[in-house]
CSV table of N, CA and C in Angstrom, one decimal:
chain,number,residue,atom,x,y,z
A,160,MET,N,-11.5,-37.2,18.0
A,160,MET,CA,-10.6,-35.8,17.6
A,160,MET,C,-9.5,-36.6,16.8
A,161,ASN,N,-9.2,-36.2,15.4
A,161,ASN,CA,-8.1,-36.9,14.9
A,161,ASN,C,-6.9,-36.0,15.1
A,162,GLY,N,-5.8,-36.7,14.8
A,162,GLY,CA,-4.6,-36.0,15.2
A,162,GLY,C,-4.1,-34.7,14.9
A,163,LEU,N,-4.8,-34.2,13.5
A,163,LEU,CA,-4.5,-33.0,13.1
A,163,LEU,C,-5.0,-32.0,13.7
A,164,THR,N,-6.5,-32.3,14.1
A,164,THR,CA,-7.3,-31.4,14.8
A,164,THR,C,-6.5,-31.0,16.2
A,165,GLN,N,-6.1,-32.3,16.8
A,165,GLN,CA,-5.5,-32.0,18.2
A,165,GLN,C,-4.3,-31.2,18.1
A,166,PHE,N,-3.5,-31.5,16.9
A,166,PHE,CA,-2.3,-30.8,16.9
A,166,PHE,C,-2.6,-29.4,16.8
A,167,ARG,N,-3.6,-28.7,16.0
A,167,ARG,CA,-3.9,-27.4,15.8
A,167,ARG,C,-4.4,-26.9,17.2
A,168,ARG,N,-5.1,-27.5,18.0
A,168,ARG,CA,-5.6,-27.0,19.1
A,168,ARG,C,-4.7,-27.0,20.2
A,169,SER,N,-3.7,-27.6,20.3
A,169,SER,CA,-2.5,-28.0,21.3
A,169,SER,C,-1.5,-26.9,20.9
A,170,ARG,N,-1.3,-26.5,19.8
A,170,ARG,CA,-0.2,-25.9,19.3
A,170,ARG,C,-0.6,-24.6,18.2
A,171,PRO,N,-1.3,-23.9,18.2
A,171,PRO,CA,-2.0,-22.9,17.3
A,171,PRO,C,-0.9,-22.1,16.6
A,172,GLY,N,0.1,-21.6,17.3
A,172,GLY,CA,1.0,-20.6,16.8
A,172,GLY,C,1.8,-21.4,15.7
A,173,LEU,N,2.5,-22.9,15.9
A,173,LEU,CA,3.2,-23.6,15.2
A,173,LEU,C,2.3,-24.1,14.2
A,174,SER,N,0.9,-24.5,14.4
A,174,SER,CA,-0.2,-24.8,13.4
A,174,SER,C,-0.3,-23.8,12.3
A,175,TYR,N,-0.3,-22.5,12.8
A,175,TYR,CA,-0.5,-21.7,11.8
A,175,TYR,C,0.7,-21.3,11.0
A,176,LEU,N,1.9,-21.2,11.7
A,176,LEU,CA,3.3,-21.2,10.7
A,176,LEU,C,3.5,-22.1,9.9
A,177,VAL,N,3.1,-23.5,10.2
A,177,VAL,CA,3.0,-24.6,9.3
A,177,VAL,C,2.1,-24.3,7.9
A,178,ALA,N,0.8,-24.0,8.3
A,178,ALA,CA,-0.1,-23.9,7.3
A,178,ALA,C,0.2,-22.5,6.4
A,179,PHE,N,0.8,-21.6,7.1
A,179,PHE,CA,1.1,-20.3,6.2
A,179,PHE,C,2.3,-20.8,5.4
A,180,THR,N,3.3,-21.6,5.8
A,180,THR,CA,4.5,-21.9,5.0
A,180,THR,C,4.1,-22.7,3.8
A,181,ILE,N,3.4,-23.7,3.9
A,181,ILE,CA,3.0,-24.7,3.0
A,181,ILE,C,2.0,-23.9,1.9
A,182,ILE,N,0.9,-23.0,2.3
A,182,ILE,CA,0.4,-22.2,1.6
A,182,ILE,C,1.2,-21.4,0.7
A,183,ALA,N,2.3,-20.4,1.3
A,183,ALA,CA,3.1,-19.6,0.6
A,183,ALA,C,3.8,-20.3,-0.4
A,184,ILE,N,4.4,-21.7,-0.1
A,184,ILE,CA,5.2,-22.2,-0.9
A,184,ILE,C,4.4,-22.7,-2.1
A,185,GLY,N,3.3,-23.2,-1.9
A,185,GLY,CA,2.3,-23.9,-3.3
A,185,GLY,C,1.9,-22.4,-3.9
A,186,LEU,N,1.6,-21.1,-3.6
A,186,LEU,CA,1.4,-20.2,-4.3
A,186,LEU,C,2.4,-19.8,-5.1
A,187,ALA,N,3.6,-19.7,-4.5
A,187,ALA,CA,4.8,-19.2,-5.0
A,187,ALA,C,5.4,-20.3,-6.2
A,188,ALA,N,5.0,-21.6,-5.9
A,188,ALA,CA,5.3,-22.4,-7.0
A,188,ALA,C,4.4,-22.3,-8.0
A,189,LEU,N,3.0,-22.0,-7.9
A,189,LEU,CA,2.0,-21.7,-8.8
A,189,LEU,C,2.4,-20.5,-9.5
A,190,LEU,N,2.9,-19.4,-8.9
A,190,LEU,CA,3.1,-18.2,-9.6
A,190,LEU,C,4.4,-18.4,-10.7
A,191,MET,N,5.3,-19.4,-10.3
A,191,MET,CA,6.3,-19.5,-11.0
A,191,MET,C,6.3,-20.5,-12.4
A,192,ALA,N,5.1,-20.8,-12.5
A,192,ALA,CA,4.7,-21.7,-13.7
A,192,ALA,C,4.6,-20.9,-15.0
A,193,PRO,N,5.2,-21.0,-16.0
A,193,PRO,CA,5.2,-20.4,-17.3
A,193,PRO,C,3.7,-19.9,-17.7
A,194,PRO,N,2.7,-20.8,-17.6
A,194,PRO,CA,1.5,-20.7,-18.0
A,194,PRO,C,1.0,-19.4,-17.1
A,195,VAL,N,1.3,-19.2,-15.9
A,195,VAL,CA,0.9,-18.5,-15.1
A,195,VAL,C,1.2,-17.1,-15.3
A,196,ASP,N,2.6,-17.0,-15.6
A,196,ASP,CA,3.3,-15.9,-15.8
A,196,ASP,C,2.9,-15.4,-17.2
A,197,ARG,N,2.5,-16.0,-18.0
A,197,ARG,CA,2.1,-15.4,-19.5
A,197,ARG,C,0.8,-15.1,-19.3
A,198,TYR,N,-0.3,-15.8,-18.6
A,198,TYR,CA,-1.7,-15.6,-18.8
A,198,TYR,C,-2.3,-14.9,-17.5
A,199,PHE,N,-1.6,-14.5,-16.5
A,199,PHE,CA,-1.9,-14.0,-15.2
A,199,PHE,C,-0.8,-12.6,-15.3
A,200,THR,N,0.5,-13.0,-14.6
A,200,THR,CA,1.3,-12.0,-14.3
A,200,THR,C,1.4,-10.9,-15.4
A,201,GLN,N,2.1,-11.1,-16.6
A,201,GLN,CA,2.0,-10.4,-17.5
A,201,GLN,C,0.8,-9.5,-17.9
A,202,PRO,N,-0.3,-10.2,-18.0
A,202,PRO,CA,-1.4,-9.1,-18.3
A,202,PRO,C,-1.7,-8.3,-17.2
A,203,PHE,N,-1.8,-8.9,-15.9
A,203,PHE,CA,-2.1,-8.2,-14.7
A,203,PHE,C,-1.1,-7.0,-14.5
A,204,THR,N,0.2,-7.3,-14.8
A,204,THR,CA,1.4,-6.1,-14.7
A,204,THR,C,0.9,-4.8,-15.7
A,205,ALA,N,0.7,-5.4,-16.9
A,205,ALA,CA,0.4,-4.4,-18.1
A,205,ALA,C,-1.1,-3.6,-17.7
A,206,SER,N,-1.8,-4.1,-16.9
A,206,SER,CA,-3.1,-3.6,-16.5
A,206,SER,C,-2.6,-2.7,-15.6
A,207,LEU,N,-2.0,-2.8,-14.7
A,207,LEU,CA,-1.5,-1.9,-13.5
A,207,LEU,C,-1.0,-0.5,-14.4
A,208,VAL,N,-0.3,-0.6,-15.4
A,208,VAL,CA,0.2,0.3,-16.1
A,208,VAL,C,-0.7,1.0,-16.6
A,209,HIS,N,-1.9,0.3,-17.4
A,209,HIS,CA,-3.0,1.2,-18.0
A,209,HIS,C,-3.7,1.9,-16.9
A,210,VAL,N,-4.0,1.4,-15.8
A,210,VAL,CA,-4.8,2.1,-14.8
A,210,VAL,C,-3.9,3.3,-14.2
A,211,CYS,N,-2.6,3.0,-13.9
A,211,CYS,CA,-1.8,4.2,-13.8
A,211,CYS,C,-1.9,5.5,-14.8
A,212,THR,N,-1.8,5.0,-16.1
A,212,THR,CA,-2.1,5.8,-17.2
A,212,THR,C,-3.4,6.6,-17.2
A,213,PHE,N,-4.2,5.9,-16.9
A,213,PHE,CA,-5.8,6.6,-16.5
A,213,PHE,C,-5.7,7.5,-15.6
A,214,LEU,N,-5.2,7.2,-14.4
A,214,LEU,CA,-5.4,8.2,-13.4
A,214,LEU,C,-4.5,9.1,-13.4
A,215,ILE,N,-3.3,9.2,-14.0
A,215,ILE,CA,-2.7,10.4,-14.0
A,215,ILE,C,-3.3,11.2,-15.3
A,216,ASN,N,-3.8,10.7,-16.5
A,216,ASN,CA,-4.4,11.5,-17.4
A,216,ASN,C,-5.9,12.2,-17.0
A,217,LEU,N,-6.3,11.6,-16.1
A,217,LEU,CA,-7.6,12.0,-15.5
A,217,LEU,C,-7.5,13.3,-14.7
A,218,PHE,N,-6.3,13.2,-14.2
A,218,PHE,CA,-5.7,14.6,-13.3
A,218,PHE,C,-5.1,15.5,-14.3
A,219,GLY,N,-5.0,15.2,-15.4
A,219,GLY,CA,-4.3,16.4,-16.4
A,219,GLY,C,-2.7,16.1,-16.6
A,220,GLY,N,-2.1,14.6,-16.4
A,220,GLY,CA,-0.9,14.4,-16.7
A,220,GLY,C,-0.9,13.8,-18.2
A,221,GLY,N,0.0,14.0,-18.7
A,221,GLY,CA,0.4,13.5,-20.0
A,221,GLY,C,1.2,12.4,-20.3
A,222,VAL,N,0.5,11.3,-20.0
A,222,VAL,CA,1.4,9.8,-19.9
A,222,VAL,C,0.7,8.8,-21.0
A,223,ARG,N,1.6,7.8,-21.4
A,223,ARG,CA,0.9,7.0,-22.1
A,223,ARG,C,1.4,5.4,-21.6
A,224,ALA,N,0.8,4.4,-21.9
A,224,ALA,CA,1.3,3.0,-21.7
A,224,ALA,C,1.7,2.3,-23.1
A,225,ASP,N,2.7,1.9,-22.9
A,225,ASP,CA,3.2,0.7,-24.0
A,225,ASP,C,3.7,-0.5,-23.2
A,226,GLY,N,2.8,-1.4,-23.2
A,226,GLY,CA,3.2,-2.7,-22.3
A,226,GLY,C,3.0,-2.5,-21.1
A,227,THR,N,4.3,-2.8,-20.4
A,227,THR,CA,4.5,-2.3,-19.3
A,227,THR,C,5.4,-1.1,-19.1
A,228,VAL,N,5.5,-0.2,-19.9
A,228,VAL,CA,6.1,1.0,-19.9
A,228,VAL,C,5.2,2.3,-19.7
A,229,LEU,N,5.7,2.8,-18.7
A,229,LEU,CA,4.6,4.1,-18.3
A,229,LEU,C,5.3,5.4,-18.6
A,230,ALA,N,5.2,6.1,-19.5
A,230,ALA,CA,6.2,7.3,-20.0
A,230,ALA,C,5.4,8.7,-20.2
A,231,PHE,N,5.9,9.5,-19.9
A,231,PHE,CA,5.5,10.8,-20.3
A,231,PHE,C,5.4,10.9,-21.8
A,232,VAL,N,4.4,11.7,-22.2
A,232,VAL,CA,4.1,11.7,-23.9
A,232,VAL,C,5.2,12.7,-24.3
A,233,ASP,N,6.0,13.5,-23.6
A,233,ASP,CA,6.8,14.6,-24.1
A,233,ASP,C,8.4,13.7,-23.9
A,234,GLY,N,8.3,12.7,-23.3
A,234,GLY,CA,9.7,11.8,-23.4
A,234,GLY,C,10.5,11.9,-22.4
A,235,ARG,N,10.2,12.8,-21.3
A,235,ARG,CA,11.0,13.0,-20.3
A,235,ARG,C,10.7,12.4,-19.1
A,236,GLY,N,10.9,11.3,-19.2
A,236,GLY,CA,10.7,10.5,-18.1
A,236,GLY,C,9.6,9.2,-18.2
A,237,ALA,N,10.1,7.9,-17.6
A,237,ALA,CA,9.5,6.6,-18.0
A,237,ALA,C,10.0,5.6,-16.9
A,238,VAL,N,9.2,4.5,-16.5
A,238,VAL,CA,9.3,3.6,-15.7
A,238,VAL,C,8.9,2.4,-16.6
A,239,ARG,N,9.6,1.0,-16.2
A,239,ARG,CA,9.1,-0.1,-16.9
A,239,ARG,C,8.6,-1.0,-15.6
A,240,VAL,N,7.6,-1.3,-15.4
A,240,VAL,CA,6.8,-2.1,-14.3
A,240,VAL,C,7.1,-3.4,-14.6
A,241,GLU,N,8.1,-4.2,-13.9
A,241,GLU,CA,8.4,-5.5,-13.9
A,241,GLU,C,7.6,-6.5,-13.1
A,242,ALA,N,7.8,-7.6,-13.2
A,242,ALA,CA,7.2,-8.7,-12.5
A,242,ALA,C,7.4,-8.6,-10.9
A,243,GLY,N,8.3,-8.0,-10.6
A,243,GLY,CA,8.9,-7.9,-9.0
A,243,GLY,C,8.2,-6.5,-8.6
A,244,CYS,N,7.6,-5.5,-9.5
A,244,CYS,CA,7.1,-4.2,-8.8
A,244,CYS,C,5.7,-4.3,-9.2
A,245,ASN,N,5.1,-5.3,-9.2
A,245,ASN,CA,3.6,-5.5,-9.5
A,245,ASN,C,3.0,-5.8,-8.1
A,246,ALA,N,3.7,-5.8,-6.9
A,246,ALA,CA,3.2,-6.5,-5.7
A,246,ALA,C,2.6,-7.7,-5.6
A,247,VAL,N,2.7,-8.5,-6.7
A,247,VAL,CA,1.9,-9.7,-6.6
A,247,VAL,C,2.7,-10.9,-5.6
A,248,GLU,N,3.7,-10.6,-5.5
A,248,GLU,CA,4.6,-11.5,-4.4
A,248,GLU,C,4.1,-11.0,-3.1
A,249,VAL,N,4.0,-9.8,-2.8
A,249,VAL,CA,3.4,-9.4,-1.2
A,249,VAL,C,1.9,-9.7,-1.2
A,250,CYS,N,1.2,-9.6,-2.2
A,250,CYS,CA,-0.4,-10.2,-2.3
A,250,CYS,C,-0.3,-11.7,-2.2
A,251,LEU,N,0.8,-12.6,-2.4
A,251,LEU,CA,0.9,-13.8,-2.2
A,251,LEU,C,0.8,-14.2,-0.9
A,252,LEU,N,1.9,-13.3,-0.4
A,252,LEU,CA,2.3,-13.8,1.2
A,252,LEU,C,0.9,-13.3,2.1
A,253,LEU,N,0.3,-12.1,1.7
A,253,LEU,CA,-1.0,-11.8,2.4
A,253,LEU,C,-1.8,-12.8,2.3
A,254,ILE,N,-2.1,-13.2,1.2
A,254,ILE,CA,-3.2,-14.5,1.1
A,254,ILE,C,-2.8,-15.5,1.7
A,255,ALA,N,-1.6,-15.8,1.9
A,255,ALA,CA,-0.9,-17.2,2.7
A,255,ALA,C,-1.3,-16.8,3.9
A,256,ALA,N,-0.9,-15.8,4.6
A,256,ALA,CA,-1.3,-15.4,6.1
A,256,ALA,C,-2.7,-15.4,6.4
A,257,ILE,N,-3.7,-14.9,5.2
A,257,ILE,CA,-5.0,-15.1,5.8
A,257,ILE,C,-5.7,-16.4,5.5
A,258,LEU,N,-5.2,-17.1,4.7
A,258,LEU,CA,-6.0,-18.4,4.3
A,258,LEU,C,-5.2,-19.4,5.5
A,259,ALA,N,-4.1,-19.2,6.0
A,259,ALA,CA,-3.8,-19.9,7.2
A,259,ALA,C,-4.5,-19.7,8.8
A,260,PHE,N,-5.0,-18.4,8.6
A,260,PHE,CA,-5.7,-18.2,9.8
A,260,PHE,C,-6.8,-18.7,10.1
A,261,PRO,N,-7.2,-19.1,11.4
A,261,PRO,CA,-8.6,-19.6,11.8
A,261,PRO,C,-9.6,-18.5,11.4
A,262,ALA,N,-10.5,-18.8,10.7
A,262,ALA,CA,-11.4,-18.0,10.2
A,262,ALA,C,-12.5,-18.7,9.4
A,263,THR,N,-13.7,-18.3,8.8
A,263,THR,CA,-14.7,-18.9,8.1
A,263,THR,C,-14.1,-19.0,6.6
A,264,VAL,N,-14.9,-19.4,5.7
A,264,VAL,CA,-14.4,-19.3,4.4
A,264,VAL,C,-14.7,-17.8,3.9
A,265,LYS,N,-15.8,-17.5,4.4
A,265,LYS,CA,-16.3,-16.1,4.1
A,265,LYS,C,-15.4,-14.8,4.5
A,266,GLN,N,-15.1,-15.1,6.0
A,266,GLN,CA,-14.2,-14.0,6.5
A,266,GLN,C,-12.9,-14.1,5.7
A,267,ARG,N,-12.2,-15.4,5.3
A,267,ARG,CA,-10.9,-15.4,4.5
A,267,ARG,C,-11.1,-14.9,3.2
A,268,MET,N,-12.2,-14.9,2.4
A,268,MET,CA,-12.5,-14.3,1.2
A,268,MET,C,-12.7,-12.7,1.2
A,269,ILE,N,-13.2,-12.3,2.3
A,269,ILE,CA,-13.2,-10.9,2.5
A,269,ILE,C,-12.0,-10.4,2.8
A,270,GLY,N,-11.0,-11.1,3.7
A,270,GLY,CA,-9.7,-10.6,4.0
A,270,GLY,C,-8.9,-10.5,2.7
A,271,VAL,N,-9.0,-11.6,2.0
A,271,VAL,CA,-8.0,-11.6,0.6
A,271,VAL,C,-8.5,-10.4,-0.3
A,272,ALA,N,-9.8,-10.4,-0.4
A,272,ALA,CA,-10.1,-9.2,-1.5
A,272,ALA,C,-9.9,-8.0,-1.0
A,273,ALA,N,-9.9,-7.6,0.2
A,273,ALA,CA,-9.8,-6.2,0.9
A,273,ALA,C,-8.3,-5.9,1.1
A,274,GLY,N,-7.8,-7.0,1.4
A,274,GLY,CA,-6.2,-6.9,1.7
A,274,GLY,C,-5.4,-6.7,0.3
A,275,VAL,N,-6.1,-7.5,-0.7
A,275,VAL,CA,-5.3,-7.3,-2.0
A,275,VAL,C,-5.6,-6.0,-2.7
A,276,ALA,N,-6.7,-5.5,-2.3
A,276,ALA,CA,-7.4,-4.1,-3.0
A,276,ALA,C,-6.2,-3.1,-2.3
A,277,ALA,N,-6.2,-3.3,-1.0
A,277,ALA,CA,-5.3,-2.0,-0.5
A,277,ALA,C,-4.0,-2.2,-0.7
A,278,VAL,N,-3.2,-3.3,-0.8
A,278,VAL,CA,-1.8,-3.6,-1.3
A,278,VAL,C,-1.9,-3.1,-2.7
A,279,GLN,N,-2.6,-3.3,-3.5
A,279,GLN,CA,-2.7,-2.7,-5.0
A,279,GLN,C,-2.9,-1.3,-5.1
A,280,ALA,N,-3.9,-0.7,-4.0
A,280,ALA,CA,-4.1,0.7,-4.3
A,280,ALA,C,-2.7,1.2,-4.1
A,281,ILE,N,-2.2,1.0,-2.9
A,281,ILE,CA,-0.9,1.6,-2.7
A,281,ILE,C,0.1,1.3,-3.4
A,282,ASN,N,0.4,0.3,-4.3
A,282,ASN,CA,1.0,-0.1,-5.4
A,282,ASN,C,0.9,0.8,-6.5
A,283,LEU,N,-0.4,1.3,-7.1
A,283,LEU,CA,-0.4,2.0,-7.9
A,283,LEU,C,0.1,3.5,-7.6
A,284,LEU,N,0.1,4.0,-6.4
A,284,LEU,CA,0.7,5.1,-5.8
A,284,LEU,C,2.1,5.0,-6.0
A,285,ARG,N,2.8,3.9,-5.6
A,285,ARG,CA,4.1,3.7,-5.8
A,285,ARG,C,4.3,3.8,-7.4
A,286,ILE,N,3.9,3.2,-8.4
A,286,ILE,CA,4.4,3.2,-9.6
A,286,ILE,C,4.4,4.7,-10.0
A,287,ILE,N,3.0,5.4,-9.8
A,287,ILE,CA,2.9,6.8,-10.1
A,287,ILE,C,3.9,7.7,-9.5
A,288,SER,N,4.4,7.4,-8.4
A,288,SER,CA,5.3,8.3,-7.6
A,288,SER,C,6.8,8.1,-8.2
A,289,LEU,N,6.8,6.8,-8.4
A,289,LEU,CA,8.1,6.4,-9.2
A,289,LEU,C,8.4,6.9,-10.4
A,290,LEU,N,7.4,7.2,-11.3
A,290,LEU,CA,7.2,7.8,-12.6
A,290,LEU,C,7.7,9.4,-12.3
A,291,TYR,N,7.2,10.0,-11.5
A,291,TYR,CA,7.3,11.3,-11.2
A,291,TYR,C,8.9,11.7,-10.7
A,292,LEU,N,9.2,10.6,-10.1
A,292,LEU,CA,10.6,10.6,-9.5
A,292,LEU,C,11.7,10.4,-10.6
A,293,ALA,N,11.3,9.8,-11.5
A,293,ALA,CA,12.2,9.3,-12.8
A,293,ALA,C,12.4,10.7,-13.5
A,294,ARG,N,11.2,11.4,-13.5
A,294,ARG,CA,11.3,12.8,-14.3
A,294,ARG,C,12.2,13.8,-13.6
A,295,LEU,N,11.4,14.0,-12.3
A,295,LEU,CA,11.9,15.4,-11.4
A,295,LEU,C,13.2,15.1,-10.5
A,296,ALA,N,13.3,13.8,-10.2
A,296,ALA,CA,14.5,13.7,-9.1
A,296,ALA,C,15.3,12.2,-9.2
A,297,PRO,N,15.5,12.0,-10.5
A,297,PRO,CA,16.3,10.5,-10.8
A,297,PRO,C,17.5,10.3,-9.8
A,298,ASP,N,18.0,11.2,-9.2
A,298,ASP,CA,19.2,10.8,-8.2
A,298,ASP,C,18.5,10.0,-7.2
A,299,VAL,N,17.4,10.2,-6.7
A,299,VAL,CA,16.7,9.7,-5.7
A,299,VAL,C,15.8,8.2,-5.9
A,300,PHE,N,15.7,8.3,-7.2
A,300,PHE,CA,14.7,7.2,-7.9
A,300,PHE,C,15.1,5.9,-7.2
A,301,GLU,N,16.4,5.4,-7.5
A,301,GLU,CA,16.5,4.0,-6.9
A,301,GLU,C,16.6,3.8,-5.5
A,302,PHE,N,16.9,5.1,-4.7
A,302,PHE,CA,16.6,4.6,-3.2
A,302,PHE,C,15.2,4.6,-3.0
A,303,PHE,N,14.3,5.5,-3.5
A,303,PHE,CA,12.9,5.2,-3.3
A,303,PHE,C,12.2,3.9,-4.0
A,304,HIS,N,13.0,3.5,-5.2
A,304,HIS,CA,12.3,2.4,-5.7
A,304,HIS,C,12.7,1.0,-4.7
A,305,VAL,N,13.9,1.1,-4.4
A,305,VAL,CA,14.4,-0.2,-3.7
A,305,VAL,C,14.1,-0.2,-2.3
A,306,TRP,N,14.3,0.6,-1.4
A,306,TRP,CA,14.1,0.7,-0.1
A,306,TRP,C,12.8,1.4,0.6
A,307,VAL,N,12.4,2.5,0.0
A,307,VAL,CA,11.2,3.2,0.6
A,307,VAL,C,9.8,2.4,0.0
A,308,TRP,N,9.5,2.3,-0.8
A,308,TRP,CA,8.4,1.8,-1.4
A,308,TRP,C,8.5,0.2,-1.3
A,309,ASP,N,9.4,-0.5,-1.2
A,309,ASP,CA,9.2,-1.7,-0.9
A,309,ASP,C,8.9,-2.1,0.4
A,310,ALA,N,9.5,-1.4,1.3
A,310,ALA,CA,9.1,-1.5,3.1
A,310,ALA,C,7.6,-1.1,3.0
A,311,LEU,N,7.2,0.3,2.6
A,311,LEU,CA,5.9,0.5,2.6
A,311,LEU,C,4.9,-0.5,1.9
A,312,ILE,N,5.0,-1.2,1.2
A,312,ILE,CA,4.2,-2.1,0.3
A,312,ILE,C,4.1,-3.2,1.5
A,313,MET,N,5.1,-3.6,2.0
A,313,MET,CA,5.1,-4.7,3.0
A,313,MET,C,4.5,-4.4,4.2
A,314,ILE,N,4.8,-3.0,4.8
A,314,ILE,CA,3.9,-2.6,5.9
A,314,ILE,C,2.4,-2.3,5.6
A,315,ASP,N,2.1,-2.2,4.4
A,315,ASP,CA,0.8,-2.0,4.1
A,315,ASP,C,0.0,-3.2,3.9
A,316,ALA,N,0.8,-4.4,3.8
A,316,ALA,CA,0.2,-5.9,3.8
A,316,ALA,C,-0.1,-6.2,5.1
A,317,LEU,N,1.0,-5.8,5.9
A,317,LEU,CA,0.8,-6.3,7.4
A,317,LEU,C,-0.2,-5.7,8.2
A,318,ALA,N,-0.4,-4.3,7.7
A,318,ALA,CA,-1.1,-3.5,8.1
A,318,ALA,C,-2.6,-4.1,7.8
A,319,ALA,N,-2.7,-4.4,6.6
A,319,ALA,CA,-4.2,-5.2,6.0
A,319,ALA,C,-4.3,-6.4,6.8
A,320,LEU,N,-3.4,-7.1,7.0
A,320,LEU,CA,-3.5,-8.3,7.8
A,320,LEU,C,-4.0,-8.2,9.1
A,321,MET,N,-3.4,-7.1,10.0
A,321,MET,CA,-3.7,-7.0,11.3
A,321,MET,C,-5.0,-6.5,11.4
A,322,ILE,N,-5.5,-5.3,10.5
A,322,ILE,CA,-6.8,-4.9,10.7
A,322,ILE,C,-7.9,-5.7,10.5
A,323,TRP,N,-7.6,-6.9,9.4
A,323,TRP,CA,-8.5,-7.9,9.1
A,323,TRP,C,-8.7,-8.9,10.4
A,324,ILE,N,-7.4,-9.3,10.8
A,324,ILE,CA,-7.5,-10.1,12.1
A,324,ILE,C,-8.4,-9.4,13.1
A,325,ARG,N,-8.1,-8.1,13.3
A,325,ARG,CA,-8.8,-7.5,14.3
A,325,ARG,C,-10.3,-7.4,14.0
A,326,SER,N,-10.8,-7.3,13.0
A,326,SER,CA,-12.2,-7.1,12.6
A,326,SER,C,-12.7,-8.6,12.9
A,327,LEU,N,-12.1,-9.6,12.9
A,327,LEU,CA,-12.6,-10.9,13.5
A,327,LEU,C,-13.1,-11.0,14.8
A,328,GLY,N,-12.6,-10.1,15.6
A,328,GLY,CA,-13.0,-10.2,17.1
A,328,GLY,C,-12.0,-11.3,17.8
A,329,PRO,N,-12.6,-11.9,19.0
A,329,PRO,CA,-11.5,-12.7,19.5
A,329,PRO,C,-11.6,-14.2,19.1
A,330,VAL,N,-10.5,-14.7,18.9
A,330,VAL,CA,-10.2,-15.9,18.1
A,330,VAL,C,-9.8,-17.1,19.0
A,331,GLY,N,-10.8,-17.8,19.6
A,331,GLY,CA,-10.5,-18.9,20.5
A,331,GLY,C,-10.0,-18.1,22.0
A,332,GLY,N,-9.7,-19.0,22.8
A,332,GLY,CA,-9.2,-18.8,24.1
A,332,GLY,C,-10.4,-17.9,24.8
A,333,PRO,N,-9.9,-17.3,25.9
A,333,PRO,CA,-10.6,-16.5,27.0
A,333,PRO,C,-11.3,-15.2,26.0
A,334,THR,N,-12.1,-14.7,26.5
A,334,THR,CA,-13.1,-13.8,25.8
A,334,THR,C,-12.1,-12.5,26.6
A,335,SER,N,-12.3,-11.4,25.8
A,335,SER,CA,-11.5,-10.0,26.5
A,335,SER,C,-12.5,-9.3,27.5
A,336,GLU,N,-13.6,-10.2,27.9
A,336,GLU,CA,-14.6,-9.5,28.8
A,336,GLU,C,-13.9,-9.6,30.2
A,337,PRO,N,-14.2,-8.5,31.1
A,337,PRO,CA,-13.6,-8.8,32.3
A,337,PRO,C,-14.4,-10.0,33.2
A,338,GLN,N,-14.0,-10.5,33.9
A,338,GLN,CA,-14.7,-11.6,34.9
A,338,GLN,C,-14.8,-11.0,36.2
A,339,GLY,N,-16.2,-11.3,36.9
A,339,GLY,CA,-16.7,-10.9,38.0
A,339,GLY,C,-15.9,-11.4,39.2
A,340,ILE,N,-15.9,-10.8,40.2
A,340,ILE,CA,-15.3,-11.7,41.3
A,340,ILE,C,-16.4,-12.3,42.2
A,341,ALA,N,-16.4,-13.7,42.5
A,341,ALA,CA,-17.5,-14.2,43.0
A,341,ALA,C,-17.3,-14.1,44.5
A,342,ALA,N,-18.3,-14.0,45.2
A,342,ALA,CA,-18.6,-13.6,46.5
A,342,ALA,C,-18.6,-14.8,47.4
């Protein structure tokens, strides 16, 4: 058994924390690279706006997308979706948490796909609700934008992680089955 394997088995919590930190820093560094911003983050953010436009118009709303701006066609309310509002950073942390966890590659990929989908689904609701708040209650827009929705997105990511971990069953250590008493 090599030193790394021995360390991971003897200190699983610390091992997880170290792996999570390394993966999160690596993904954050990658996200800050100008080509990633240009060819992933900006197009992804614009696509969120287009999905919101589609969903709102599907249910009879009158909105249009202009790049990263989602606006009512009558001009009475709009939001600009910035890089920090696309939940990519939250997804990055969720991905790091899943990849650092002891699971098979297949389990991790399922966790990443389901977790990112859950976070982005909630983020679509966030963007749409903020558009309506900008129109109907602009005085509380900033509170919901900065405090309420940021917390809810993080809670969603944490819930996705916990549900995924729970779906794996017992991981290492003793099983949860009760032990019989020997006579």
